[in-house]
Amino acid sequence: VLVTRRKEASIAWTQRGQESSSALCEQPLAGLASAMISQEQKGEGAGEAAPSPAAEAQVEQLGGVGLGTAVAAAAAEEEEEEALVSFDRQAYPKGLNADFISDEETTAEAILAKFAGEKGKFEDVEFRDIAKNLDGIVQMLRDHTALSDASIVADIGAGTGLMLAPLSNLVPEGKVMACELAPDFRAWMRARIENEKLENVEVVAADARNPFHGHKLGEGPPLQGSVDVAIMCDVYHHLEYPRTACKHIRRYLTPDTGRLVIVDFHRDPARVKSHTEEWVLRHLRADQATFRQEVLTSGYRLVEEVEVPGLEENYVMIFASADADLANPGESWTGRG
């Protein structure tokens, strides 16, 4: 079933990519982004309110899609209302993600100038370990997950799209879902996708609780139970409702072989040289042990912790659903990892 769904997904998404305008591809990236920002601000592509877990389960059952014990059980349960996570209000006076969202005080252009492009904070290889070690992160995914050419990968909190091209190349017959909360970043990524002709990449509007909020059931191939890897790079510490977000992600992972990969900063000024001690201790709301426990109590088990050569400021944790049968991973397992 999973192999068939991936094949259908690949065909549908390839056709959608081929319909992209070639004229857009020829325009400069910054110009494309500017043209798309107003569309995002008007709500275009923002998606609809996410259906309840029970409704999602009914849709999947009607479609005859077997999700496995873990995903089906998670889809059937009702959400408990999670309180906004505690964080340093002086470091984040407007909220954990306010710096990424334009308002009357900060323009979209100013945000993109700060974070996007080769010298932006997200993509500067001289400043950010993630940017400098992209190849190592991709190799880690090859070696420690069940990815194949036709897999589906979700980049949770994709930001300005630093990971899009490497992930697109990693799954050439599959799909990359770029899930992002900030409208200006989504606009930038759509322009980037057009400019770089990444036909197997699609931008999804996330919200504070559900990274897949903007994915509408019934439009395109179903995603629940089909995402092979969901990866967050320097994103987990920005989750406002981490347990709720992790539960939503768990519903989308493939049974048994699906993995949640978290790459985040050590909360240790001695290891993080790119930022001040104050930034490390105030910007990062908690340490690795705390984040690990939050994920474990959201229905996961820790599979392993991985050291990526050259990635000095960040740790890597790989999780599977708590119900995953790690001893019998199923037909989609490639034997790697």
PDB file of C-alpha atoms in Angstrom, residues 1 35 38 54 67 97 100 121 144 166 182 200 273:
ATOM      1  CA  VAL A   1       0.000   0.000   0.000  1.00  0.00           C
ATOM      2  CA  ALA A  35       5.353  39.398  -6.001  1.00  0.00           C
ATOM      3  CA  SER A  38       1.228  40.138  -1.004  1.00  0.00           C
ATOM      4  CA  ALA A  54     -11.563  11.833  14.460  1.00  0.00           C
ATOM      5  CA  LEU A  67      -2.323   3.327   8.564  1.00  0.00           C
ATOM      6  CA  ASN A  97       8.117  33.395  16.248  1.00  0.00           C
ATOM      7  CA  PHE A 100       9.775  35.967  11.415  1.00  0.00           C
ATOM      8  CA  LYS A 121      21.364  34.372   9.178  1.00  0.00           C
ATOM      9  CA  HIS A 144      19.980   6.433   9.590  1.00  0.00           C
ATOM     10  CA  PRO A 166      19.344  18.971  -0.943  1.00  0.00           C
ATOM     11  CA  ALA A 182       5.670  32.564   8.501  1.00  0.00           C
ATOM     12  CA  ASN A 200       8.971  17.814  -6.295  1.00  0.00           C
ATOM     13  CA  LYS A 273      30.313  29.833  19.325  1.00  0.00           C
TER      14      LYS A 273
END
